[in-house]
Tab-separated table of C-alpha atoms and ligand atoms in Angstrom:
chain	number	residue	atom	x	y	z
A	1	UNK	CA	-105.132	-124.646	-141.353
A	2	UNK	CA	-108.366	-123.602	-139.913
A	3	UNK	CA	-108.097	-120.439	-142.045
A	4	UNK	CA	-110.768	-118.324	-140.401
A	5	UNK	CA	-110.850	-114.839	-139.043
A	6	UNK	CA	-108.161	-112.914	-140.973
A	7	UNK	CA	-105.994	-110.623	-139.386
A	8	UNK	CA	-107.944	-107.163	-139.904
A	9	UNK	CA	-105.735	-104.821	-138.065
A	10	UNK	CA	-102.395	-106.337	-138.212
A	11	UNK	CA	-100.060	-106.480	-141.057
A	12	UNK	CA	-100.377	-107.808	-144.565
A	13	UNK	CA	-98.023	-110.964	-145.615
A	14	UNK	CA	-96.717	-108.145	-148.694
A	15	UNK	CA	-95.604	-105.764	-145.843
A	16	UNK	CA	-94.040	-108.627	-143.850
A	17	UNK	CA	-92.204	-110.102	-146.896
A	18	UNK	CA	-91.101	-106.551	-148.356
A	19	UNK	CA	-89.458	-105.768	-144.570
A	20	UNK	CA	-87.622	-109.150	-144.304
A	21	UNK	CA	-86.146	-108.444	-147.862
A	22	UNK	CA	-85.669	-104.656	-147.148
A	23	UNK	CA	-83.846	-105.370	-143.763
A	24	UNK	CA	-81.911	-108.411	-144.768
A	25	UNK	CA	-83.651	-111.117	-142.894
A	26	UNK	CA	-84.965	-113.358	-145.420
A	27	UNK	CA	-84.765	-113.584	-149.354
A	28	UNK	CA	-86.058	-115.565	-152.156
A	29	UNK	CA	-83.571	-118.589	-152.685
A	30	UNK	CA	-81.326	-118.491	-155.671
A	31	UNK	CA	-82.881	-115.207	-156.842
A	32	UNK	CA	-80.324	-114.765	-159.663
A	33	UNK	CA	-81.578	-117.736	-161.335
A	34	UNK	CA	-85.094	-116.816	-161.064
A	35	UNK	CA	-85.814	-118.535	-157.823
A	36	UNK	CA	-86.836	-122.054	-157.047
A	37	UNK	CA	-90.591	-122.057	-155.782
A	38	UNK	CA	-91.004	-121.014	-151.934
A	39	UNK	CA	-87.655	-121.526	-150.947
A	40	UNK	CA	-85.851	-119.091	-148.653
A	41	UNK	CA	-82.496	-118.001	-147.568
A	42	UNK	CA	-82.041	-116.043	-144.402
A	43	UNK	CA	-79.915	-113.344	-144.027
A	44	UNK	CA	-77.606	-111.787	-141.083
A	45	UNK	CA	-80.300	-110.321	-139.170
A	46	UNK	CA	-82.799	-113.569	-140.153
A	47	UNK	CA	-79.834	-115.655	-138.778
A	48	UNK	CA	-79.534	-113.881	-135.324
A	49	UNK	CA	-83.281	-113.846	-134.786
A	50	UNK	CA	-83.465	-117.592	-135.707
A	51	UNK	CA	-80.331	-118.179	-133.689
A	52	UNK	CA	-82.585	-116.450	-130.612
A	53	UNK	CA	-85.827	-118.491	-131.281
A	54	UNK	CA	-83.981	-121.748	-131.076
A	55	UNK	CA	-81.901	-120.382	-128.032
A	56	UNK	CA	-85.094	-119.521	-126.002
A	57	UNK	CA	-86.549	-122.846	-126.915
A	58	UNK	CA	-83.486	-124.772	-126.085
A	59	UNK	CA	-83.477	-122.681	-122.540
A	60	UNK	CA	-87.304	-123.849	-122.047
A	61	UNK	CA	-86.259	-127.462	-122.470
A	62	UNK	CA	-82.945	-127.752	-121.066
A	63	UNK	CA	-81.911	-124.827	-118.839
A	64	UNK	CA	-85.295	-124.355	-117.242
A	65	UNK	CA	-85.822	-127.732	-116.401
A	66	UNK	CA	-83.937	-130.913	-115.529
A	67	UNK	CA	-85.933	-133.796	-116.861
A	68	UNK	CA	-85.347	-133.226	-120.785
A	69	UNK	CA	-82.015	-133.854	-122.626
A	70	UNK	CA	-80.821	-133.335	-125.950
A	71	UNK	CA	-80.108	-135.303	-129.219
A	72	UNK	CA	-78.896	-134.342	-132.961
A	73	UNK	CA	-79.826	-137.292	-134.994
A	74	UNK	CA	-79.028	-137.630	-138.875
A	75	UNK	CA	-81.222	-136.654	-141.440
A	76	UNK	CA	-80.671	-139.508	-143.452
A	77	UNK	CA	-81.808	-142.813	-141.777
A	78	UNK	CA	-82.323	-146.321	-142.603
A	79	UNK	CA	-85.308	-146.608	-144.775
A	80	UNK	CA	-86.953	-148.838	-142.257
A	81	UNK	CA	-87.454	-146.140	-139.974
A	82	UNK	CA	-90.115	-144.648	-142.306
A	83	UNK	CA	-91.750	-148.299	-143.009
A	84	UNK	CA	-91.990	-148.181	-139.043
A	85	UNK	CA	-93.474	-145.035	-138.287
A	86	UNK	CA	-95.794	-144.982	-141.288
A	87	UNK	CA	-94.620	-142.614	-143.169
A	88	UNK	CA	-94.037	-144.903	-146.222
A	89	UNK	CA	-97.583	-145.711	-146.452
A	90	UNK	CA	-99.245	-143.077	-144.796
A	91	UNK	CA	-97.594	-139.889	-145.065
A	92	UNK	CA	-99.656	-138.165	-148.084
A	93	UNK	CA	-101.657	-135.533	-149.008
A	94	UNK	CA	-104.496	-136.034	-151.269
A	95	UNK	CA	-103.663	-134.201	-154.846
A	96	UNK	CA	-106.233	-132.727	-157.282
A	97	UNK	CA	-105.173	-131.005	-160.479
A	98	UNK	CA	-106.984	-128.704	-162.485
A	99	UNK	CA	-108.440	-130.428	-165.638
A	100	UNK	CA	-109.207	-127.027	-167.136
A	101	UNK	CA	-107.268	-124.060	-168.431
A	102	UNK	CA	-104.578	-123.695	-165.776
A	103	UNK	CA	-103.700	-127.584	-164.842
A	104	UNK	CA	-102.660	-126.212	-161.284
A	105	UNK	CA	-102.364	-128.868	-158.405
A	106	UNK	CA	-104.172	-128.285	-155.278
A	107	UNK	CA	-104.379	-130.155	-151.820
A	108	UNK	CA	-108.001	-131.557	-151.866
A	109	UNK	CA	-108.287	-131.408	-148.119
A	110	UNK	CA	-107.493	-127.151	-147.930
A	111	UNK	CA	-109.890	-126.391	-150.949
A	112	UNK	CA	-112.559	-128.032	-148.967
A	113	UNK	CA	-111.371	-126.431	-145.424
A	114	UNK	CA	-111.710	-123.296	-147.521
A	115	UNK	CA	-115.232	-123.661	-148.362
A	116	UNK	CA	-116.103	-124.446	-145.122
A	117	UNK	CA	-114.794	-121.482	-143.671
A	118	UNK	CA	-116.652	-119.471	-146.139
A	119	UNK	CA	-119.748	-121.252	-144.788
A	120	UNK	CA	-120.250	-123.766	-147.902
A	121	UNK	CA	-120.728	-127.250	-148.132
A	122	UNK	CA	-117.284	-129.181	-147.781
A	123	UNK	CA	-118.677	-132.599	-149.027
A	124	UNK	CA	-119.982	-130.827	-152.350
A	125	UNK	CA	-118.252	-130.610	-155.426
A	126	UNK	CA	-115.243	-128.609	-155.883
A	127	UNK	CA	-113.565	-126.535	-158.819
A	128	UNK	CA	-110.624	-125.021	-159.645
A	129	UNK	CA	-110.126	-121.960	-157.467
A	130	UNK	CA	-107.760	-120.370	-160.091
A	131	UNK	CA	-109.753	-120.833	-163.458
A	132	UNK	CA	-112.699	-122.534	-162.431
A	133	UNK	CA	-111.967	-125.808	-164.174
A	134	UNK	CA	-113.003	-129.372	-163.570
A	135	UNK	CA	-110.672	-130.939	-161.006
A	136	UNK	CA	-109.174	-134.594	-161.230
A	137	UNK	CA	-110.131	-137.472	-158.921
A	138	UNK	CA	-107.678	-137.204	-155.680
A	139	UNK	CA	-104.752	-139.222	-155.851
A	140	UNK	CA	-102.589	-140.129	-152.548
A	141	UNK	CA	-99.110	-138.113	-152.846
A	142	UNK	CA	-96.415	-139.275	-150.689
A	143	UNK	CA	-94.603	-136.116	-149.303
A	144	UNK	CA	-91.146	-137.682	-148.312
A	145	UNK	CA	-88.185	-136.715	-150.903
A	146	UNK	CA	-86.229	-139.777	-152.124
A	147	UNK	CA	-82.663	-139.956	-152.830
A	148	UNK	CA	-80.169	-142.440	-153.365
A	149	UNK	CA	-76.726	-143.457	-151.444
A	150	UNK	CA	-73.961	-144.258	-153.172
A	151	UNK	CA	-72.879	-143.673	-156.625
A	152	UNK	CA	-75.669	-145.657	-158.531
A	153	UNK	CA	-79.310	-145.013	-158.578
A	154	UNK	CA	-80.897	-148.484	-158.389
A	155	UNK	CA	-83.439	-150.216	-156.382
A	156	UNK	CA	-82.400	-151.028	-152.576
A	157	UNK	CA	-80.089	-147.671	-152.734
A	158	UNK	CA	-83.404	-145.555	-151.704
A	159	UNK	CA	-83.345	-143.450	-148.873
A	160	UNK	CA	-85.437	-140.068	-147.774
A	161	UNK	CA	-84.965	-136.905	-146.301
A	162	UNK	CA	-86.425	-137.127	-142.798
A	163	UNK	CA	-89.805	-135.373	-142.752
A	164	UNK	CA	-90.117	-134.931	-139.461
A	165	UNK	CA	-87.047	-134.973	-136.596
A	166	UNK	CA	-89.105	-137.053	-134.065
A	167	UNK	CA	-88.259	-140.431	-135.559
A	168	UNK	CA	-84.508	-139.527	-135.016
A	169	UNK	CA	-85.433	-139.418	-131.302
A	170	UNK	CA	-87.396	-142.549	-130.861
A	171	UNK	CA	-84.754	-144.790	-132.425
A	172	UNK	CA	-82.503	-143.463	-130.134
A	173	UNK	CA	-84.433	-144.079	-127.079
A	174	UNK	CA	-82.476	-147.030	-125.532
A	175	UNK	CA	-79.071	-145.440	-126.367
A	176	UNK	CA	-80.642	-142.341	-123.930
A	177	UNK	CA	-82.089	-144.558	-121.455
A	178	UNK	CA	-78.630	-146.160	-121.232
A	179	UNK	CA	-76.253	-143.268	-121.418
A	180	UNK	CA	-78.225	-140.298	-120.131
A	181	UNK	CA	-79.201	-141.521	-116.878
A	182	UNK	CA	-82.787	-140.509	-116.972
A	183	UNK	CA	-86.190	-142.313	-116.179
A	184	UNK	CA	-89.647	-141.762	-117.131
A	185	UNK	CA	-90.914	-139.146	-117.151
A	186	UNK	CA	-88.207	-137.440	-119.270
A	187	UNK	CA	-87.834	-135.920	-122.448
A	188	UNK	CA	-85.776	-135.717	-125.719
A	189	UNK	CA	-85.302	-132.763	-127.591
A	190	UNK	CA	-84.080	-131.856	-130.892
A	191	UNK	CA	-83.920	-129.411	-133.090
A	192	UNK	CA	-83.174	-129.630	-137.217
A	193	UNK	CA	-83.937	-129.720	-140.748
A	194	UNK	CA	-87.139	-131.434	-142.244
A	195	UNK	CA	-87.970	-131.806	-145.578
A	196	UNK	CA	-91.302	-132.452	-147.276
A	197	UNK	CA	-92.446	-132.024	-150.819
A	198	UNK	CA	-95.586	-130.288	-150.069
A	199	UNK	CA	-97.848	-129.857	-152.889
A	200	UNK	CA	-98.977	-126.145	-152.180
A	201	UNK	CA	-96.157	-124.613	-150.533
A	202	UNK	CA	-96.793	-120.713	-150.077
A	203	UNK	CA	-97.601	-117.810	-147.639
A	204	UNK	CA	-93.748	-117.062	-147.642
A	205	UNK	CA	-92.247	-119.121	-144.727
A	206	UNK	CA	-95.427	-120.520	-143.349
A	207	UNK	CA	-95.157	-123.834	-145.618
A	208	UNK	CA	-92.043	-124.394	-147.527
A	209	UNK	CA	-90.387	-127.856	-148.635
A	210	UNK	CA	-87.141	-127.279	-146.551
A	211	UNK	CA	-87.870	-126.187	-142.915
A	212	UNK	CA	-86.503	-126.363	-139.212
A	213	UNK	CA	-88.493	-128.163	-136.397
A	214	UNK	CA	-88.028	-127.837	-132.855
A	215	UNK	CA	-89.569	-131.389	-131.560
A	216	UNK	CA	-89.701	-132.673	-127.997
A	217	UNK	CA	-90.958	-136.447	-127.310
A	218	UNK	CA	-91.714	-136.633	-123.427
A	219	UNK	CA	-91.594	-140.356	-122.375
A	220	UNK	CA	-93.993	-141.038	-119.184
A	221	UNK	CA	-95.916	-143.913	-117.589
A	222	UNK	CA	-99.163	-144.666	-119.747
A	223	UNK	CA	-101.450	-143.441	-117.021
A	224	UNK	CA	-99.756	-140.164	-116.835
A	225	UNK	CA	-99.961	-139.295	-120.463
A	226	UNK	CA	-103.423	-137.391	-119.974
A	227	UNK	CA	-101.655	-134.856	-117.208
A	228	UNK	CA	-98.718	-134.584	-119.027
A	229	UNK	CA	-100.459	-133.513	-122.366
A	230	UNK	CA	-102.137	-131.041	-120.340
A	231	UNK	CA	-98.814	-129.512	-119.001
A	232	UNK	CA	-97.284	-129.352	-122.133
A	233	UNK	CA	-99.965	-127.270	-123.853
A	234	UNK	CA	-99.928	-124.981	-121.024
A	235	UNK	CA	-96.081	-124.637	-121.188
A	236	UNK	CA	-96.058	-124.101	-124.829
A	237	UNK	CA	-98.922	-121.673	-124.535
A	238	UNK	CA	-96.746	-119.711	-122.107
A	239	UNK	CA	-93.569	-119.920	-124.026
A	240	UNK	CA	-95.219	-117.982	-126.876
A	241	UNK	CA	-96.517	-114.959	-124.947
A	242	UNK	CA	-93.556	-114.710	-122.578
A	243	UNK	CA	-91.878	-113.940	-125.872
A	244	UNK	CA	-93.915	-111.133	-126.736
A	245	UNK	CA	-96.956	-112.792	-128.888
A	246	UNK	CA	-100.405	-111.017	-127.973
A	247	UNK	CA	-102.664	-113.806	-125.804
A	248	UNK	CA	-105.300	-112.336	-128.099
A	249	UNK	CA	-103.580	-113.901	-131.394
A	250	UNK	CA	-103.237	-117.328	-130.148
A	251	UNK	CA	-105.537	-120.112	-129.882
A	252	UNK	CA	-105.758	-123.777	-128.728
A	253	UNK	CA	-107.667	-126.079	-131.030
A	254	UNK	CA	-108.480	-129.694	-130.753
A	255	UNK	CA	-108.236	-131.966	-133.381
A	256	UNK	CA	-111.340	-133.621	-134.656
A	257	UNK	CA	-110.915	-137.453	-134.951
A	258	UNK	CA	-110.849	-137.179	-138.660
A	259	UNK	CA	-108.219	-134.919	-138.399
A	260	UNK	CA	-106.010	-136.836	-136.235
A	261	UNK	CA	-102.549	-138.182	-137.765
A	262	UNK	CA	-102.166	-141.965	-137.746
A	263	UNK	CA	-100.010	-142.002	-134.883
A	264	UNK	CA	-102.304	-139.839	-132.472
A	265	UNK	CA	-104.902	-140.237	-129.987
A	266	UNK	CA	-105.401	-136.569	-128.962
A	267	UNK	CA	-103.808	-133.279	-130.600
A	268	UNK	CA	-104.363	-129.692	-130.225
A	269	UNK	CA	-102.852	-126.994	-132.225
A	270	UNK	CA	-101.440	-123.715	-130.963
A	271	UNK	CA	-102.863	-121.552	-133.954
A	272	UNK	CA	-101.653	-118.096	-134.477
A	273	UNK	CA	-103.397	-115.159	-136.034
A	274	UNK	CA	-101.138	-114.932	-139.399
A	275	UNK	CA	-102.332	-112.332	-141.700
A	276	UNK	CA	-103.730	-115.263	-143.908
A	277	UNK	CA	-105.991	-116.296	-140.868
A	278	UNK	CA	-105.446	-118.532	-137.916
A	279	UNK	CA	-103.215	-121.250	-138.987
A	280	UNK	CA	-101.089	-124.027	-137.052
A	281	UNK	CA	-97.905	-122.723	-135.199
A	282	UNK	CA	-97.336	-125.730	-133.259
A	283	UNK	CA	-98.707	-129.204	-132.786
A	284	UNK	CA	-99.233	-130.945	-128.987
A	285	UNK	CA	-99.897	-134.562	-129.923
A	286	UNK	CA	-100.593	-137.915	-127.385
A	287	UNK	CA	-98.581	-140.197	-129.612
A	288	UNK	CA	-99.140	-143.294	-127.108
A	289	UNK	CA	-97.110	-146.225	-127.463
A	290	UNK	CA	-97.271	-146.221	-131.182
A	291	UNK	CA	-93.858	-145.277	-132.325
A	292	UNK	CA	-91.766	-147.378	-129.641
A	293	UNK	CA	-94.127	-150.568	-130.046
A	294	UNK	CA	-93.595	-150.052	-134.070
A	295	UNK	CA	-89.760	-149.692	-134.068
A	296	UNK	CA	-89.755	-152.185	-131.340
A	297	UNK	CA	-91.378	-154.587	-133.742
A	298	UNK	CA	-89.545	-153.764	-137.138
A	299	UNK	CA	-85.932	-153.632	-135.433
A	300	UNK	CA	-86.611	-156.548	-132.883
A	301	UNK	CA	-85.090	-154.191	-129.887
A	302	UNK	CA	-86.979	-154.143	-126.683
A	303	UNK	CA	-87.925	-150.415	-126.300
A	304	UNK	CA	-89.433	-150.541	-122.858
A	305	UNK	CA	-88.557	-149.220	-119.541
A	306	UNK	CA	-87.908	-151.350	-116.473
A	307	UNK	CA	-88.700	-149.986	-113.284
A	308	UNK	CA	-86.262	-151.512	-110.730
A	309	UNK	CA	-88.011	-150.457	-107.754
A	310	UNK	CA	-91.401	-151.777	-108.703
A	311	UNK	CA	-90.351	-154.434	-110.427
A	312	UNK	CA	-92.702	-153.034	-113.676
A	313	UNK	CA	-92.016	-153.278	-117.030
A	314	UNK	CA	-93.815	-150.932	-119.591
A	315	UNK	CA	-93.779	-149.150	-122.852
A	316	UNK	CA	-93.826	-145.391	-121.805
A	317	UNK	CA	-96.352	-143.232	-123.912
A	318	UNK	CA	-95.340	-140.164	-125.551
A	319	UNK	CA	-96.542	-136.423	-125.573
A	320	UNK	CA	-94.794	-134.521	-128.523
A	321	UNK	CA	-95.040	-130.966	-128.696
A	322	UNK	CA	-93.660	-129.978	-132.082
A	323	UNK	CA	-93.009	-126.453	-133.309
A	324	UNK	CA	-91.670	-124.888	-136.494
A	325	UNK	CA	-88.655	-122.645	-136.238
A	326	UNK	CA	-89.642	-120.865	-139.228
A	327	UNK	CA	-93.428	-120.557	-138.546
A	328	UNK	CA	-92.391	-119.181	-135.094
A	329	UNK	CA	-90.330	-116.626	-136.609
A	330	UNK	CA	-92.911	-115.576	-138.829
A	331	UNK	CA	-95.425	-115.393	-136.234
A	332	UNK	CA	-93.064	-113.294	-133.996
A	333	UNK	CA	-92.092	-110.939	-136.878
A	334	UNK	CA	-95.883	-110.296	-137.592
A	335	UNK	CA	-96.970	-109.817	-133.738
A	336	UNK	CA	-93.960	-107.295	-133.616
A	337	UNK	CA	-94.768	-105.470	-136.814
A	338	UNK	CA	-96.067	-102.005	-135.927
A	339	UNK	CA	-96.680	-98.498	-137.883
A	340	UNK	CA	-97.020	-95.351	-136.071
A	341	UNK	CA	-97.508	-91.804	-136.627
A	342	UNK	CA	-94.480	-89.837	-134.549
A	343	UNK	CA	-94.340	-86.209	-135.143
A	344	UNK	CA	-96.162	-86.353	-138.176
A	345	UNK	CA	-94.014	-88.921	-139.576
A	346	UNK	CA	-94.877	-92.548	-140.322
A	347	UNK	CA	-92.206	-94.881	-138.295
A	348	UNK	CA	-91.936	-98.686	-138.737
A	349	UNK	CA	-90.983	-100.464	-135.575
A	350	UNK	CA	-90.560	-104.381	-134.849
A	351	UNK	CA	-91.444	-104.599	-131.161
A	352	UNK	CA	-89.834	-107.790	-130.598
A	353	UNK	CA	-89.029	-109.358	-127.267
A	354	UNK	CA	-85.588	-107.812	-126.329
A	355	UNK	CA	-84.385	-111.439	-126.112
A	356	UNK	CA	-85.208	-111.990	-129.599
A	357	UNK	CA	-84.183	-108.904	-131.387
A	358	UNK	CA	-81.360	-109.815	-133.683
A	359	UNK	CA	-79.145	-106.705	-132.255
A	360	UNK	CA	-79.562	-105.479	-128.704
A	361	UNK	CA	-78.295	-101.825	-128.950
A	362	UNK	CA	-76.891	-99.954	-131.556
A	363	UNK	CA	-74.092	-97.841	-130.748
A	364	UNK	CA	-74.117	-94.421	-133.029
A	365	UNK	CA	-71.818	-91.243	-132.891
A	366	UNK	CA	-74.048	-88.438	-133.495
A	367	UNK	CA	-71.587	-86.197	-135.440
A	368	UNK	CA	-68.264	-87.368	-137.449
A	369	UNK	CA	-65.912	-84.888	-135.447
A	370	UNK	CA	-63.960	-84.179	-132.165
A	371	UNK	CA	-62.888	-87.533	-131.634
A	372	UNK	CA	-66.555	-88.961	-131.466
A	373	UNK	CA	-66.517	-91.770	-133.413
A	374	UNK	CA	-63.454	-93.241	-131.473
A	375	UNK	CA	-65.253	-92.635	-128.434
A	376	UNK	CA	-68.152	-94.452	-130.002
A	377	UNK	CA	-66.304	-97.162	-131.093
A	378	UNK	CA	-64.691	-97.892	-127.513
A	379	UNK	CA	-68.299	-97.771	-126.055
A	380	UNK	CA	-69.572	-100.266	-128.838
A	381	UNK	CA	-66.194	-102.539	-127.873
A	382	UNK	CA	-67.438	-102.327	-124.362
A	383	UNK	CA	-70.830	-103.518	-125.010
A	384	UNK	CA	-70.173	-106.078	-127.679
A	385	UNK	CA	-68.575	-108.356	-125.439
A	386	UNK	CA	-71.646	-108.362	-123.052
A	387	UNK	CA	-74.559	-108.113	-125.364
A	388	UNK	CA	-75.136	-108.164	-128.877
A	389	UNK	CA	-74.452	-104.583	-130.005
A	390	UNK	CA	-73.838	-102.710	-133.487
A	391	UNK	CA	-71.878	-99.964	-134.500
A	392	UNK	CA	-73.933	-97.912	-136.365
A	393	UNK	CA	-72.013	-94.492	-137.978
A	394	UNK	CA	-73.975	-93.966	-141.535
A	395	UNK	CA	-76.509	-91.686	-142.664
A	396	UNK	CA	-78.352	-88.931	-140.392
A	397	UNK	CA	-79.406	-89.793	-136.915
A	398	UNK	CA	-83.312	-90.214	-138.484
A	399	UNK	CA	-82.022	-92.467	-140.841
A	400	UNK	CA	-80.249	-94.873	-138.525
A	401	UNK	CA	-82.752	-94.763	-135.817
A	402	UNK	CA	-85.318	-95.651	-138.753
A	403	UNK	CA	-83.179	-98.802	-139.524
A	404	UNK	CA	-82.760	-99.985	-136.240
A	405	UNK	CA	-86.290	-99.685	-135.512
A	406	UNK	CA	-86.969	-101.934	-138.454
A	407	UNK	CA	-84.683	-104.582	-137.342
A	408	UNK	CA	-86.503	-104.456	-133.792
A	409	UNK	CA	-83.357	-103.093	-131.865
A	410	UNK	CA	-84.648	-102.328	-128.666
A	411	UNK	CA	-81.745	-99.446	-127.383
A	412	UNK	CA	-80.082	-96.829	-129.079
A	413	UNK	CA	-76.961	-95.364	-127.784
A	414	UNK	CA	-75.665	-92.093	-128.975
A	415	UNK	CA	-72.317	-90.613	-128.212
A	416	UNK	CA	-72.870	-86.444	-128.579
A	417	UNK	CA	-71.064	-83.237	-127.529
A	418	UNK	CA	-71.557	-83.874	-123.778
A	419	UNK	CA	-70.207	-87.265	-123.690
A	420	UNK	CA	-66.385	-86.400	-123.632
A	421	UNK	CA	-67.176	-83.613	-120.817
A	422	UNK	CA	-68.977	-86.032	-118.646
A	423	UNK	CA	-68.649	-89.689	-119.682
A	424	UNK	CA	-72.690	-90.010	-120.460
A	425	UNK	CA	-74.684	-91.036	-123.396
A	426	UNK	CA	-78.062	-90.949	-124.615
A	427	UNK	CA	-80.053	-94.038	-124.112
A	428	UNK	CA	-82.965	-94.433	-126.389
A	429	UNK	CA	-85.953	-96.889	-125.762
A	430	UNK	CA	-87.494	-98.256	-128.929
A	431	UNK	CA	-90.917	-98.574	-127.618
A	432	UNK	CA	-91.286	-95.398	-125.576
A	433	UNK	CA	-89.037	-93.439	-127.756
A	434	UNK	CA	-87.783	-92.016	-124.280
A	435	UNK	CA	-84.197	-90.826	-124.219
A	436	UNK	CA	-82.336	-90.441	-120.866
A	437	UNK	CA	-78.799	-89.437	-120.089
A	438	UNK	CA	-76.788	-92.510	-118.505
A	439	UNK	CA	-73.157	-92.966	-117.364
A	440	UNK	CA	-71.052	-95.229	-119.758
A	441	UNK	CA	-69.514	-96.735	-116.714
A	442	UNK	CA	-72.697	-99.654	-115.642
A	443	UNK	CA	-74.091	-99.058	-118.987
A	444	UNK	CA	-73.420	-102.799	-120.093
A	445	UNK	CA	-75.000	-103.954	-116.677
A	446	UNK	CA	-78.152	-101.805	-116.983
A	447	UNK	CA	-78.891	-103.085	-120.428
A	448	UNK	CA	-78.437	-106.642	-119.302
A	449	UNK	CA	-80.641	-106.175	-116.092
A	450	UNK	CA	-83.475	-104.721	-118.676
A	451	UNK	CA	-83.090	-107.738	-120.826
A	452	UNK	CA	-83.253	-109.997	-118.079
A	453	UNK	CA	-86.319	-108.311	-116.636
A	454	UNK	CA	-89.666	-110.176	-117.320
A	455	UNK	CA	-90.838	-108.226	-120.311
A	456	UNK	CA	-94.146	-108.186	-121.581
A	457	UNK	CA	-94.090	-105.508	-123.859
A	458	UNK	CA	-95.903	-102.232	-124.533
A	459	UNK	CA	-98.240	-104.103	-126.970
A	460	UNK	CA	-102.131	-104.532	-126.084
A	461	UNK	CA	-103.079	-108.068	-124.917
B	501	GAP	N1	-93.528	-134.804	-135.335
B	501	GAP	C1	-94.816	-134.214	-135.582
B	501	GAP	C2	-94.971	-133.317	-136.575
B	501	GAP	O1	-93.906	-133.214	-137.335
B	501	GAP	P1	-96.300	-131.600	-137.828
B	501	GAP	O2	-97.636	-131.049	-137.259
B	501	GAP	O3	-96.526	-132.034	-138.856
B	501	GAP	O4	-95.919	-132.591	-136.796
B	501	GAP	C3	-95.005	-129.616	-136.483
B	501	GAP	O5	-95.546	-130.349	-137.876
B	501	GAP	C4	-94.501	-128.221	-136.919
B	501	GAP	O6	-93.483	-128.165	-137.917
B	501	GAP	C5	-95.738	-127.566	-137.741
B	501	GAP	O7	-96.602	-127.229	-136.590
B	501	GAP	C6	-95.031	-126.511	-138.094
B	501	GAP	O8	-94.947	-125.358	-137.131
B	501	GAP	C7	-93.897	-127.011	-138.758
B	501	GAP	N2	-94.066	-127.499	-139.883
B	501	GAP	C8	-94.531	-128.573	-140.692
B	501	GAP	N3	-94.476	-128.456	-142.028
B	501	GAP	C9	-93.971	-127.368	-142.151
B	501	GAP	C10	-93.747	-126.860	-143.661
B	501	GAP	N4	-93.828	-127.350	-144.583
B	501	GAP	N5	-93.018	-125.539	-143.655
B	501	GAP	C11	-92.720	-125.023	-142.440
B	501	GAP	N6	-92.987	-125.333	-141.066
B	501	GAP	C12	-93.581	-126.544	-141.316
């Protein structure tokens, strides 16, 4: 986390947490038992939003191009995978513990980064930020969760929950080459859960011990790696801004030599201006031939590409855009969150890109009489089949609009007295608040057209 320049004009994290709970996006996990530190469950709208984020990622990887294939590998893999990848020996963070009153544990690197961000000397003496106590010497703490296969937890049965999805891609390189009819440059993409026993999880869903990643390993001829690294940095920045993130809240930061992971020769992070400051949203690394070479060495398999045309044999280099589903979701919510004054009243609205919005259109009968609910249900059914719709009958119309605004529903359709007479409804736009009279016939097509339009939102850049 570079952690500089806090978001002054955006929402605080507390407001985001409150909205997510109030509107059923995200709940603290095991809440009825007092919770289990920094673990969260996703409610109905959270699931829909998360699915849309993942679907947009698959669209960018698979449907918008033809040089990437998909995979879904196991979470528990042979432990040799983690020996070869370097995670068993090197995937650790420096842990320091307070020797004073509070006994809290901290990541030493984070404490030093925070001091540097405030203009202090990061190499100087550090103390516990909580109680000012002395800190222990740092010790390396491996982040992998260990468990056992089989009924007895004995030596030789240890396995690990994967800390990244990437290795499941490398160990399938040969399978994919054989069966997917691909040749470099090509990519293998995967979305799935990863697990890290983080020393200091926190900032809501920003850093948790169980999270989802969207990772793609792009295999290319070694001399093309630089060009593809540039390509993927551009593509991934574009993905976020096209889905509505303000360009001014995003930055691309290149890692310094002391920050690089053991496998990387160059990495740039896409950082987002979260409420707690600029922090990593996605890393785009040049992993070179590190992983394929290591797995070839440890498994004895040849993991290389033979180009029949040129007769050349080589180990492809890898460019890896690695994103977090949960972090992306948090960034989309933070960026979309807005509070404004409308006719003397405060309105909270999530200005989500319509493609991300959990519900695309809410159908609301204006009053509960004259067969209106029946007519509204018909309209709802006709929309539900074509576009994500929700039927909303409860409470005053103002209350219903407030609810839909807070979950980011871009359009509201109200059925009123005129509907029975002329077959039209009122269509309300979440962002402009304009209301227009439109015929029920063709309503689904109209909304689908608006959904497909290249929407960059009304948010200032
Ligand atoms: N395969 C490379 C890799 O895993 P990473 O930078 O450690 O790289 C990639 O992770 C992305 O996964 C991060 O940019 C972040 O979005 C997400 N991520 C990593 N650790 C996380 C955590 N503890 N909680 C939530 N998301 C996390």
